[in-house]
Short mmCIF file of C-alpha atoms in Angstrom, two decimals:
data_model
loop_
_atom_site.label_atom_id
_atom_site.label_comp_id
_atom_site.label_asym_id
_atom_site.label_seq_id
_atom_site.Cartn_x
_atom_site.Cartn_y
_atom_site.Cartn_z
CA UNK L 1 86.68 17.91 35.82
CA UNK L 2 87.92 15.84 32.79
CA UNK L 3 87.19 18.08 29.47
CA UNK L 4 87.13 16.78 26.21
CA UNK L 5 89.42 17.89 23.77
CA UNK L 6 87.78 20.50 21.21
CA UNK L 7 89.25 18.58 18.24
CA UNK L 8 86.06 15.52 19.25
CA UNK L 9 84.14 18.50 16.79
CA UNK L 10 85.99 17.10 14.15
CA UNK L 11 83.00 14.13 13.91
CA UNK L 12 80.25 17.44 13.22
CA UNK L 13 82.46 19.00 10.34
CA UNK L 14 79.01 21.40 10.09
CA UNK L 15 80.26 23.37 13.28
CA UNK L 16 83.54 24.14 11.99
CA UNK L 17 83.92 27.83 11.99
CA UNK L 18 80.78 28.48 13.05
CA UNK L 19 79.17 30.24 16.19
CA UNK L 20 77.98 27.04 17.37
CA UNK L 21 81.14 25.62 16.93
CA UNK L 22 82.47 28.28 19.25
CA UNK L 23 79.98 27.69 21.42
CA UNK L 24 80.50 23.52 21.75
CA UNK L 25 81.20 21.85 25.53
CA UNK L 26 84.42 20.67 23.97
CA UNK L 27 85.63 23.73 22.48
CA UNK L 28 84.82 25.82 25.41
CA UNK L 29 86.49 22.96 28.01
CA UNK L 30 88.96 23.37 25.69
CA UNK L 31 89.67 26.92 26.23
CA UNK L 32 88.91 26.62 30.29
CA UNK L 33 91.56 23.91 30.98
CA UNK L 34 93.91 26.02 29.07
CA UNK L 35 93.20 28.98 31.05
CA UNK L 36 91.72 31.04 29.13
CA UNK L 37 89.21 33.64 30.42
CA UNK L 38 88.34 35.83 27.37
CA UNK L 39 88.21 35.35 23.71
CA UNK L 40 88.26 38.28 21.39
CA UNK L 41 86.65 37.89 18.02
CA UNK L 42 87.75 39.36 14.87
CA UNK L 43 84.28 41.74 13.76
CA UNK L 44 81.47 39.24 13.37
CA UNK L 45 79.28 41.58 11.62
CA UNK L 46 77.76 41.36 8.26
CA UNK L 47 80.75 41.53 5.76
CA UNK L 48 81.20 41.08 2.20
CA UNK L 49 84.91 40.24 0.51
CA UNK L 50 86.04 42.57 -1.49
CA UNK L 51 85.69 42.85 -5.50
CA UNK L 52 89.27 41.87 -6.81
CA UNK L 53 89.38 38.89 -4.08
CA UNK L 54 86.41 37.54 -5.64
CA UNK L 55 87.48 37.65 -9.59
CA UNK L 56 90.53 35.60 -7.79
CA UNK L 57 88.50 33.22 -6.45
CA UNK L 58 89.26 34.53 -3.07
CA UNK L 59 87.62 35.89 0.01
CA UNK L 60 88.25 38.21 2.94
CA UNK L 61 87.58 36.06 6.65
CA UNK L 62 88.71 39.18 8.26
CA UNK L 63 85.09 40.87 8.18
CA UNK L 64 86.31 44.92 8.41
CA UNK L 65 84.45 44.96 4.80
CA UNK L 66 81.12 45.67 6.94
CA UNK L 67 77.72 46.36 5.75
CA UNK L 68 75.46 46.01 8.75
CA UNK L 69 76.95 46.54 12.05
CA UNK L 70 74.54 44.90 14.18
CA UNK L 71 73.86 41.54 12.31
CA UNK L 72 75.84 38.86 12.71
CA UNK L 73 77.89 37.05 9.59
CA UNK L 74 75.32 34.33 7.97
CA UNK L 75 78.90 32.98 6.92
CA UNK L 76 79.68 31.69 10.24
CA UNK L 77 76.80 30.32 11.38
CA UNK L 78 75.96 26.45 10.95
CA UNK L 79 72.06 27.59 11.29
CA UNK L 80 72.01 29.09 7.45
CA UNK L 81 74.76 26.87 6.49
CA UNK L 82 71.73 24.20 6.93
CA UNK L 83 69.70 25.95 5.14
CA UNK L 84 67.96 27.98 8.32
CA UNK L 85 68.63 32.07 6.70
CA UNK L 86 68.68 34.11 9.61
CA UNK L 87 69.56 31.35 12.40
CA UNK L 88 72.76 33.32 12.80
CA UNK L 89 70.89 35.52 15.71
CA UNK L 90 70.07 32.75 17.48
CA UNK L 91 73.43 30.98 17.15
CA UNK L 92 75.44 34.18 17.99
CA UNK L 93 73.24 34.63 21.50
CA UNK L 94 73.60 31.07 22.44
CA UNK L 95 77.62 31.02 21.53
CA UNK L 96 77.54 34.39 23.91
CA UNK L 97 75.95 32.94 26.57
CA UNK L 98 77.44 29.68 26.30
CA UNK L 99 80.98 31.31 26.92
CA UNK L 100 79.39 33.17 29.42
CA UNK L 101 78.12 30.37 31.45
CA UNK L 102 81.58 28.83 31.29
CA UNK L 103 83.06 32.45 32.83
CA UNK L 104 84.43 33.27 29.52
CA UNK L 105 84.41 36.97 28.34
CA UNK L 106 83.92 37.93 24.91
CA UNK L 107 85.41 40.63 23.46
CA UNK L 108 84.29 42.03 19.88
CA UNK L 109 86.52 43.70 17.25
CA UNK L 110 84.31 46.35 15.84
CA UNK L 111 84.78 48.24 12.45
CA UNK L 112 82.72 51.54 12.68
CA UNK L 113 85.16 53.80 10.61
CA UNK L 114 84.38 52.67 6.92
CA UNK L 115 82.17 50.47 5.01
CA UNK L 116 82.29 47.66 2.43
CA UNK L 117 81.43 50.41 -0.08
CA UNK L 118 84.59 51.64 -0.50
CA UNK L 119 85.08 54.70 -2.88
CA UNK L 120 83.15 56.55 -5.51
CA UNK L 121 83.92 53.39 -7.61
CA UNK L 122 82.73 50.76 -5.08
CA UNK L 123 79.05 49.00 -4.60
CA UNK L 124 75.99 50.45 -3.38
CA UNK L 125 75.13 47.94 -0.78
CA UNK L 126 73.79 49.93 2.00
CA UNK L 127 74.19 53.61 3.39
CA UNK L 128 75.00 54.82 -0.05
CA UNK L 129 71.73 54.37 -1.46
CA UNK L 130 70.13 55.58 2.11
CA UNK L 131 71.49 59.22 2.08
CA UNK L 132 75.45 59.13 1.11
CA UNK L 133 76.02 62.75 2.81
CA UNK L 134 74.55 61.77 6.19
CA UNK L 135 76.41 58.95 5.97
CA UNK L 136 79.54 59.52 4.37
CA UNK L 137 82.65 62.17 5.04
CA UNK L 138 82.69 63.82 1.56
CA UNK L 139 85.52 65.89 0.20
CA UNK L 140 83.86 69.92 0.69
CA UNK L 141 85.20 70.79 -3.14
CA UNK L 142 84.00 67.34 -4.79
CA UNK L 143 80.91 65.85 -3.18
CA UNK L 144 81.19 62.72 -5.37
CA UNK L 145 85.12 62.32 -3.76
CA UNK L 146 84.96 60.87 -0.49
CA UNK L 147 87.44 61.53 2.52
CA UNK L 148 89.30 58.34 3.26
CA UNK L 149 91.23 58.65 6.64
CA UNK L 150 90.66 54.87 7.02
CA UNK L 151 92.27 53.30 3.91
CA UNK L 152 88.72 51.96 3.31
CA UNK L 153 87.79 54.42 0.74
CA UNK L 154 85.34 56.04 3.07
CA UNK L 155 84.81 57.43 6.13
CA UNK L 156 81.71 57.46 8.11
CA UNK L 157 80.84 61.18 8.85
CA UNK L 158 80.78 60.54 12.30
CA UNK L 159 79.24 63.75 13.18
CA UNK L 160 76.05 63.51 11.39
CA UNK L 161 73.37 62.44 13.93
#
């Protein structure tokens, strides 16, 4: 079967880093003729770039700055790019099962060491303002110092349940 190279995307710039551009006949044909029988994403989770990246006009594609583990990015998703907030579900299932459907695995990179809040110093985006102890390692002498064995500034406390 003749595939069509992935680069015929380039006529719906909209898809461009996007789940559903992942998920495209052309792209995935793309990947099948070449052999490929997995693809491995860097974590897709809801991320936010860090602080000093943004006062540089900068931002941080790698998404290990999580705040919610089980929602995929709205960045990547053509759905809310069009002005659909919260079509990034939908998109993320159909990119799975459209890679699935070709016979393609998909492998997730998964950050559940650290958050986006960083340090004593960083944001209150999410389990901070829940219950920091439960959800945050915290230095026994200092409870405002948190234990960073991550280089995040935090570490979950994994053994709260």
């Amino acid at each position: 079967m003749s595939r069509v190279s992935p680069w015929v995307i380039r006529g719906c710039p909209e898809l461009r880093g996007t789940y559903a551009g992942l998920g495209h006949k052309a792209g995935i044909g793309h990947l099948v003729d070449l052999g490929v029988t997995a693809v491995e994403l860097l974590p897709v989770h809801e991320s936010v770039p860090e602080g000093f990246l943004l006062q540089r006009g900068l931002t941080n594609y790698w998404g290990y700055n999580t705040i919610g583990y089980f929602a995929p990015h709205q960045g990547y998703s053509a759905a809310v790019r069009a002005g659909r907030p919260g079509g990034q579900v939908g998109e993320f299932k159909a990119m799975v099962d459209a890679l699935h459907r070709a016979g393609l695995e998909v492998l997730l990179d998964v950050v559940f060491n650290h958050t986006a809040e960083g340090g004593p110093l960083g944001p209150t985006l999410c389990y901070r303002g829940l219950d920091n102890a439960a959800y945050y390692r915290l230095e026994h002498a200092d409870l405002s110092q948190y234990v960073d064995t991550t280089g995040g500034g935090n570490s979950l406390n994994a053994g709260d349940p």
